[in-house]
Coordinates of C-alpha atoms in Angstrom, one line a residue:
X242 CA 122.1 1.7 310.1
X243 CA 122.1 5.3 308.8
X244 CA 124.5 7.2 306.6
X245 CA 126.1 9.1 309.8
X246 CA 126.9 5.9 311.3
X247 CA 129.2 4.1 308.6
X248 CA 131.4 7.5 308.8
X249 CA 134.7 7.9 310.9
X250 CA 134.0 9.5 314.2
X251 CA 135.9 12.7 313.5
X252 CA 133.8 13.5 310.3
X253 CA 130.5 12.4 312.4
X254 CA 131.0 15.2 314.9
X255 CA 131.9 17.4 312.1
X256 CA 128.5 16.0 309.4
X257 CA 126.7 17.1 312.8
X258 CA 127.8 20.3 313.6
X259 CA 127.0 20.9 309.8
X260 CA 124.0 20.0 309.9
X261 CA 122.8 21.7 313.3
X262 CA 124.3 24.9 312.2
X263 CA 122.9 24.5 308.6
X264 CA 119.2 23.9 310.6
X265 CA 119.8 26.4 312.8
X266 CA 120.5 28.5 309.4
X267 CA 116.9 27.6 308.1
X268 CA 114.9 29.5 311.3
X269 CA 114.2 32.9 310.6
X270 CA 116.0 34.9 313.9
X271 CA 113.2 37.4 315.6
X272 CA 114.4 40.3 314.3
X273 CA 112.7 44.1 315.6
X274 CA 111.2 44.1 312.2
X275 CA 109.3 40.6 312.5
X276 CA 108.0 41.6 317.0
X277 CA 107.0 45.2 315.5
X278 CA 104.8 43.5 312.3
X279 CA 101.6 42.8 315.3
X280 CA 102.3 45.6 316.8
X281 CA 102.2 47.9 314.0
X282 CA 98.9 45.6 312.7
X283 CA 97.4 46.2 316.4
X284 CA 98.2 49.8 316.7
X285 CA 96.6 50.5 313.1
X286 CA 92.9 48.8 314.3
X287 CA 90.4 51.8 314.3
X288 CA 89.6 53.4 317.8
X289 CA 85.3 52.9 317.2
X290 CA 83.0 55.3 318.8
X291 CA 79.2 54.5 318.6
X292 CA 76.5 56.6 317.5
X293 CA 72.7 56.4 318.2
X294 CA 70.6 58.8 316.2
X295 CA 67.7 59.8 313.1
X296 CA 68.9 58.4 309.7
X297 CA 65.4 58.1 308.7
X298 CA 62.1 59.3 309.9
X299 CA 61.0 62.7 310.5
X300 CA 64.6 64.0 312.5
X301 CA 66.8 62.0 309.3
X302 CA 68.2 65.7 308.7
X303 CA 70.1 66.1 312.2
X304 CA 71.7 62.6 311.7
X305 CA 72.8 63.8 308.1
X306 CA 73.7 67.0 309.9
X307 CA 75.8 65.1 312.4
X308 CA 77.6 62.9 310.1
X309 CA 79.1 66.2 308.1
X310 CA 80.6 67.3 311.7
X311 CA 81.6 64.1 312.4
X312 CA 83.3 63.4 309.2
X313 CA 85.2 67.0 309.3
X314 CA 86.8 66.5 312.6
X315 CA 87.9 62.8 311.9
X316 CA 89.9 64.4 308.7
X317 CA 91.8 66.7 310.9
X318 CA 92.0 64.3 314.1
X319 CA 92.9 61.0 311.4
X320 CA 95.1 63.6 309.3
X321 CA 97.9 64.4 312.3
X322 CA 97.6 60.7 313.6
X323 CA 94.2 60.0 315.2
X324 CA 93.9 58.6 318.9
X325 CA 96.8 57.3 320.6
X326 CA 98.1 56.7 316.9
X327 CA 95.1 54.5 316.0
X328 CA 92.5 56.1 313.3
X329 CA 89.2 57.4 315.0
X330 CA 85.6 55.9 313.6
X331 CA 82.2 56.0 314.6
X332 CA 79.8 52.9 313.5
X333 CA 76.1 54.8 313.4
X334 CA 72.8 52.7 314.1
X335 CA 69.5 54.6 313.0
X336 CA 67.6 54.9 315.7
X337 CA 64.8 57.3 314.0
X338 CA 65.4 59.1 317.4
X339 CA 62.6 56.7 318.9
X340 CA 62.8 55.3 322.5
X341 CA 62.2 52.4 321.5
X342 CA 64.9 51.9 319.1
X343 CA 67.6 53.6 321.0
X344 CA 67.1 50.9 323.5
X345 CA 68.0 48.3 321.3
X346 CA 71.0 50.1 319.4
X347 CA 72.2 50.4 323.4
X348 CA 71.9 46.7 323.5
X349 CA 74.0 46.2 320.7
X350 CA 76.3 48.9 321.3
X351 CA 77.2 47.9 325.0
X352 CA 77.9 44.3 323.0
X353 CA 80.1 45.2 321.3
X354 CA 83.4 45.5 322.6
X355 CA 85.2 47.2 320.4
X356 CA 82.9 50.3 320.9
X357 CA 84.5 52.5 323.5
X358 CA 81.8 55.5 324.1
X359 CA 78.3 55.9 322.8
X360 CA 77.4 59.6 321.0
X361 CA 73.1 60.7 321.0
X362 CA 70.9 60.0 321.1
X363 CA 68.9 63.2 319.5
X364 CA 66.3 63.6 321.6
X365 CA 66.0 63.5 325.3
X366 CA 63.7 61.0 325.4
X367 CA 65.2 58.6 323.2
X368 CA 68.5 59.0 325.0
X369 CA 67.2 59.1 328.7
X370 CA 65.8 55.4 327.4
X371 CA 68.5 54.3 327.0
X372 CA 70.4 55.4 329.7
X373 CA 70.1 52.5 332.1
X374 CA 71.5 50.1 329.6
X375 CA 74.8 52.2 329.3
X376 CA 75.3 52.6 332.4
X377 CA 74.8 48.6 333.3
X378 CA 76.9 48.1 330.4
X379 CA 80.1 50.5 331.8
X380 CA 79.8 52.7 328.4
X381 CA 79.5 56.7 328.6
X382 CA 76.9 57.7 326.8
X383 CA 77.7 61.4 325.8
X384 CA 74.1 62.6 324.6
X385 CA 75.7 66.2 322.8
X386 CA 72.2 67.7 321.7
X387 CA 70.3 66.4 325.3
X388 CA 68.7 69.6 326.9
X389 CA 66.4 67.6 328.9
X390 CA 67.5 68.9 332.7
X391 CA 67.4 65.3 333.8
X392 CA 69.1 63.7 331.2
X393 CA 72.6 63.4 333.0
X394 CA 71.1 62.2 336.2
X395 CA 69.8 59.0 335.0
X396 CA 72.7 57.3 334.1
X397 CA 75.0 58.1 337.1
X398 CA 79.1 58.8 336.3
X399 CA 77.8 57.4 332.5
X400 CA 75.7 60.0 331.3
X401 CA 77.6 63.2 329.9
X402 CA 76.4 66.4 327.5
X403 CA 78.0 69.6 326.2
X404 CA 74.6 70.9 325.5
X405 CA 72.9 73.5 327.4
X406 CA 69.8 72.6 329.4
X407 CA 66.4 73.8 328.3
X408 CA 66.3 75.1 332.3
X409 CA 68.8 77.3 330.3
X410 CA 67.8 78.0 327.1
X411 CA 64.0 78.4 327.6
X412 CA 64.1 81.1 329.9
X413 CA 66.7 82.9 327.8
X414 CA 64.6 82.8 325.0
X415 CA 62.0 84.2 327.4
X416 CA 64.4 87.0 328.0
X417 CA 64.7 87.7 324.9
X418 CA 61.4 87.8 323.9
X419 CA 59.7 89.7 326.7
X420 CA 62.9 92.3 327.7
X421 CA 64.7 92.4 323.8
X422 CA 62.1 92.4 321.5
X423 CA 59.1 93.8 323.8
X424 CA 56.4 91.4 323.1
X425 CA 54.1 91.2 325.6
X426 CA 51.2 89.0 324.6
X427 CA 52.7 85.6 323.4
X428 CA 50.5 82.9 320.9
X429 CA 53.0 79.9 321.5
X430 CA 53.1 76.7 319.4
X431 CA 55.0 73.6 320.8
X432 CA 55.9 70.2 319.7
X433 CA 54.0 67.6 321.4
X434 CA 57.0 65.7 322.5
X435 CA 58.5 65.6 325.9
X436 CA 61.0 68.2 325.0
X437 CA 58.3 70.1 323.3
X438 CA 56.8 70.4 326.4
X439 CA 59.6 70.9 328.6
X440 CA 60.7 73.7 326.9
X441 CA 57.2 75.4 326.6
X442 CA 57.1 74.9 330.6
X443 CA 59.9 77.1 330.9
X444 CA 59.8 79.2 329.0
X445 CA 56.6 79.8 330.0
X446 CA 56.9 80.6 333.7
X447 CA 59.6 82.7 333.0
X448 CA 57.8 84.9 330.6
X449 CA 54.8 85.4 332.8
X450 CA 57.8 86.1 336.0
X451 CA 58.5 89.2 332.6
X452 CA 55.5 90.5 333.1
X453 CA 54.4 88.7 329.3
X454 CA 50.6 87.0 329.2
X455 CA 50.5 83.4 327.2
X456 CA 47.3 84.3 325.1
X457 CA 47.2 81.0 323.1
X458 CA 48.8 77.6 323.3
X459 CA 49.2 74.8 320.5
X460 CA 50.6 71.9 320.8
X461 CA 50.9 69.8 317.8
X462 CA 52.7 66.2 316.4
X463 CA 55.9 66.5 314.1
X464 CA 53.9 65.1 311.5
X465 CA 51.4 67.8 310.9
X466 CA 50.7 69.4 307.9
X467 CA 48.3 71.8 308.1
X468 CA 48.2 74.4 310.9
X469 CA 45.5 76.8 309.4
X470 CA 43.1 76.2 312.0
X471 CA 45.5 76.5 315.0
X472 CA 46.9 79.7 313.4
X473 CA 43.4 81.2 313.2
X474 CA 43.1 80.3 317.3
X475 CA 46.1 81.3 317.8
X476 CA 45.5 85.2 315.5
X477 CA 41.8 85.7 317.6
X478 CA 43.9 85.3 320.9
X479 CA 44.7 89.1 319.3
X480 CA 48.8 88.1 320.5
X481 CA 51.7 90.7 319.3
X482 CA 53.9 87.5 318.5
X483 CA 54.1 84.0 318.2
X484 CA 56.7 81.7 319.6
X485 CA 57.8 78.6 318.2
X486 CA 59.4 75.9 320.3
X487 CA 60.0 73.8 317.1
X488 CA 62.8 71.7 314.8
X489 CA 63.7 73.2 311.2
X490 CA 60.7 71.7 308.9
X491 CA 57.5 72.2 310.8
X492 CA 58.6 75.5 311.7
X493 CA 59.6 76.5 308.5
X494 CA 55.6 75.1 307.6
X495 CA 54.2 76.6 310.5
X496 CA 55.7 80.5 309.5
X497 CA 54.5 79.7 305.2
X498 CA 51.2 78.8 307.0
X499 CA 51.0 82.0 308.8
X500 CA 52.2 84.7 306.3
X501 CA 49.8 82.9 303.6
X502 CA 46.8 83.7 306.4
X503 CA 47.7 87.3 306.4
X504 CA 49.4 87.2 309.7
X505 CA 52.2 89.6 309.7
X506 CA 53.3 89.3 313.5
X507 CA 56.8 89.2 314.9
X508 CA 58.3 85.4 315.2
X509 CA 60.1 84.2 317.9
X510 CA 61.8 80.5 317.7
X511 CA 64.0 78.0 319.3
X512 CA 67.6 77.9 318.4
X513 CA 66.5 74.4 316.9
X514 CA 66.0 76.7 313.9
X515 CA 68.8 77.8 313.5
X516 CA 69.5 75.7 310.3
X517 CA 70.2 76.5 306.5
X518 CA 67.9 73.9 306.0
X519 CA 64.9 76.3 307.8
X520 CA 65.7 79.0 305.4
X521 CA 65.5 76.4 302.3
X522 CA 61.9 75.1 303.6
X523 CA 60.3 77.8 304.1
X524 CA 62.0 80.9 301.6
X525 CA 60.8 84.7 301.9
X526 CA 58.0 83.7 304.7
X527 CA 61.1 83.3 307.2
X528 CA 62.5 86.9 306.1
X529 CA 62.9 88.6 309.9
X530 CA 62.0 85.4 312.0
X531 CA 63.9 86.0 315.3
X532 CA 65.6 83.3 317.1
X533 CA 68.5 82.5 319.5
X534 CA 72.0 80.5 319.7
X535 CA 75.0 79.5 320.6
X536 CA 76.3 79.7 317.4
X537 CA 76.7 81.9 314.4
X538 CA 78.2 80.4 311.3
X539 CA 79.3 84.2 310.4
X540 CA 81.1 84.6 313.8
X541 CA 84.7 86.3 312.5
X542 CA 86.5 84.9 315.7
X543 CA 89.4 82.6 314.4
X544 CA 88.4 79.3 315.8
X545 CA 85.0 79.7 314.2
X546 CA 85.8 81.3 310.8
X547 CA 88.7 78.3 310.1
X548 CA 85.9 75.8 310.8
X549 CA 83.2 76.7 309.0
X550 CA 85.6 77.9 306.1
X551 CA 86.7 74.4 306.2
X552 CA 83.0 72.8 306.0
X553 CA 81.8 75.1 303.3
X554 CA 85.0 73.8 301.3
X555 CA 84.3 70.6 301.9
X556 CA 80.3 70.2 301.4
X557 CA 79.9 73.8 299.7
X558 CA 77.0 74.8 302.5
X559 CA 76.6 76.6 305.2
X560 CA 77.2 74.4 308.8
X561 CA 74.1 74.6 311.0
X562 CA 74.7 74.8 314.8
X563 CA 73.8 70.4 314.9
X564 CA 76.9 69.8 312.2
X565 CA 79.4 71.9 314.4
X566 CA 78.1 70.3 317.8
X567 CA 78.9 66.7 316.7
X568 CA 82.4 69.0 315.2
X569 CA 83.1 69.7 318.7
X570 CA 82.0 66.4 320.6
X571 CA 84.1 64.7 318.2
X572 CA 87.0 66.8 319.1
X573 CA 86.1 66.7 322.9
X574 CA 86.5 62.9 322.9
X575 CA 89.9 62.8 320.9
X576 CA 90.6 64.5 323.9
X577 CA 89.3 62.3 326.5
X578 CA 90.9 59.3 324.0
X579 CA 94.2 61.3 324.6
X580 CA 94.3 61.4 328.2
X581 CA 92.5 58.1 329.4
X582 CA 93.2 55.7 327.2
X583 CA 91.3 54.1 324.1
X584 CA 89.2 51.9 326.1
X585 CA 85.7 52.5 328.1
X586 CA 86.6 52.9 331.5
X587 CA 90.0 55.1 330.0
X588 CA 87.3 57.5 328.4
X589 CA 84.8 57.0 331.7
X590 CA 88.0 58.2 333.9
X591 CA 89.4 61.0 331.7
X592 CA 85.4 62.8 331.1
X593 CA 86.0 64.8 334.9
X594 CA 89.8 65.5 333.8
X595 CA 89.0 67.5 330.9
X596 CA 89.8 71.3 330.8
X597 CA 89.6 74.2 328.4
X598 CA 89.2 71.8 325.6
X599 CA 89.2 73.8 322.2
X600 CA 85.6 74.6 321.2
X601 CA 84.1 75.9 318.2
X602 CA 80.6 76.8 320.1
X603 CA 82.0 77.0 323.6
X604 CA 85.6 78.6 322.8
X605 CA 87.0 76.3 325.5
X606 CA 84.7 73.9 327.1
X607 CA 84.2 72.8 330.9
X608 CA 82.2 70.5 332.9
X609 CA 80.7 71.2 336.2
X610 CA 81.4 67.4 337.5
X611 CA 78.1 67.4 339.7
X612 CA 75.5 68.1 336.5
X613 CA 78.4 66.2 334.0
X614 CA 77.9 68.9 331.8
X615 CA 79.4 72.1 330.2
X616 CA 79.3 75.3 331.9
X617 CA 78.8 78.8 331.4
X618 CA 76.7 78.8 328.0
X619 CA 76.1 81.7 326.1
X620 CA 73.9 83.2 324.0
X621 CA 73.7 85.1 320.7
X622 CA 70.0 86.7 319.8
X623 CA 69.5 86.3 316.1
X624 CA 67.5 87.6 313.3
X625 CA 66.7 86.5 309.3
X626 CA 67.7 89.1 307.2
X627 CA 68.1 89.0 303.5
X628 CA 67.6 85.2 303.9
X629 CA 70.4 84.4 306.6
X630 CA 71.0 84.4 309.9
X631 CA 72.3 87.4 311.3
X632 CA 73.3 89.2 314.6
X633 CA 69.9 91.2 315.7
X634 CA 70.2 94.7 315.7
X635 CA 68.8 95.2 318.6
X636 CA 65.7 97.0 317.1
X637 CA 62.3 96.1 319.0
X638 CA 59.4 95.3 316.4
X639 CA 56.5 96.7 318.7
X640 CA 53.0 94.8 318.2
X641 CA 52.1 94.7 314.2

């Protein structure tokens, strides 16, 4: 028999109601507080973007590049409350920009479900690898640096790019070259790599539609050293400039190489030169090398001039075009976050809805939605003068 039982009924029904109301004073109530506490925990899990692209290897400076844009537009994007009010971060995989290494960082990306859209990789090649696996996978892959005219067309409504084509840039180059500058006679030197080639392609054929004749043609691997015996070719050809379809270091060696033969002849180069780091690697010998852009870090127009103020405050440097383009793409998908949602198929859906999205290169940016990728580029022609790059002049250097 237990202690309620040996009591009078009318203090029975009263020990009871005690001590139901005394445990029903023991459970916490669900208070707003206590439903918010996994809300507010699930609302503050980052929002992760992947990113494919050189750490290491003989592109590592693009990838360090990259991370600086990156970095700068996550402070402002984090700073006024990130995506959907969830913090914006990107997990990035070395891929040493080599086909086969991109494959597997898409394997792992496309795993991993908390990565919502995939950024790179650097080159076309390594990215258009890849492409198959995003698109299986149902994760945009937004290849920002991919000039390759068939990039976007192997991975369906997956593959995306706010770079201009090199069925773009090369013949404006060409323009520029033949119709600017007046060089006629053309000793070109071209990475060995598929966008190497590409680009020489095109460029090519449009200079020769100019009237210009292609005297001499190198192609060499990004690991060479010494060019003296190409140059030599290259100076009997009797050109009246040299064209460089080329990344920051081995031009920078190429130009040392040819102003220590004794070549004095106008250069012409890719806007993959346009770097700080090209004027570091190869000093006085890239005094009044010519090349041309989409970008100017000296540009005065506001949206420029608060950006780059803000990366030279922040890494005391100058921002090369590669650390703005990531600034932008960044920026663009905060954007495409915003409107679709932070998941795959939300970014996937809002990629065709975005419009006149604030640009640093672009101004505003666009898509044409049958190419899935920006539209109306332009171009600035540039020259090195008193060891920067600066707005050409317009001056033609005639055969030297």
């Amino acid at each position: 028999m237990n202690f309620l039982s040996k009591l009078p009924n009318p203090m029975r029904l009263l020990s009871v109601g005690a001590l139901i109301w005394l445990l029903a004073a023991c459970v916490v109530p669900a208070t707003p507080a206590a439903e918010e506490g996994p809300a507010e925990n699930a609302a503050a899990e980052p929002i992760y973007i992947g990113v494919s692209g050189p750490l290491t290897g003989q592109n590592a400076r693009y990838g360090e590049q990259w991370k600086k844009g990156f970095d700068l537009a996550l402070e402002a994007i984090n700073g006024a409350g990130g995506g959907n009010g969830r913090p914006l971060e990107y997990i990035f995989e070395d891929s040493q920009s080599d086909p086969t290494q991109s494959v597997v960082v898409a394997q792992k990306f496309v795993a991993d479900p908390r990565i919502i859209v995939e950024l790179g990789d650097f080159s076309s090649g390594a990215s258009m690898a890849a492409s198959p696996i995003y698109q299986r996978g149902g994760l945009v892959q937004f290849g920002f640096t991919n000039s390759h005219p068939d990039f976007t067309k192997g991975g369906g409504t997956y593959s995306w790019s706010e770079s201009v084509t090199q069925a773009q840039a090369a013949p404006a180059l060409a323009d520029f070259t033949v119709t600017g500058l007046g060089l006629k006679k053309l000793a070109v030197f071209h990475l060995n790599t598929d966008w190497g080639k590409t680009t020489y392609d095109l460029y090519a054929a449009r200079a020769q539609e100019l009237g210009a004749e292609i005297v001499a043609t190198e192609a060499y691997l990004a690991d060479e050293k010494d060019f003296r015996s190409a140059l030599t070719k290259a100076r009997d050809a009797n050109p009246d400039g040299i064209v460089l379809i080329a990344y920051q270091a081995d031009g920078a060696l190429i130009v040392q190489q040819l102003r220590q033969a004794g070549i004095e002849l106008p250069v012409v180069g890719t806007g993959s030169l346009l770097s700080p780091d090209f004027l570091k690697l190869g000093g006085d010998a890239v005094e009044g090398v010519y090349t041309e852009s989409q970008f100017l870090p000296s540009d005065p127009r506001p949206q420029v001039k608060t950006v780059v103020d803000a990366y030279v405050a922040k890494y005391n440097e100058t921002p090369d075009f590669f650390a703005i383009h990531a600034y932008d793409t960044i920026q663009l998908i905060a954007k495409a976050i915003e409107i679709g949602g932070p998941t795959r198929q939300g970014v996937h859906d809002a990629l065709p809805q975005l419009k006149d999205v604030p640009s640093v290169i672009y101004g505003t940016a666009n898509f044409d939605l049958e190419t899935q990728r920006v539209i109306d580029p332009t171009f600035v022609q540039l020259q090195v003068v008193g060891g920067e790059f600066v707005l050409w002049d317009g001056s033609q250097p005639g055969a030297q």
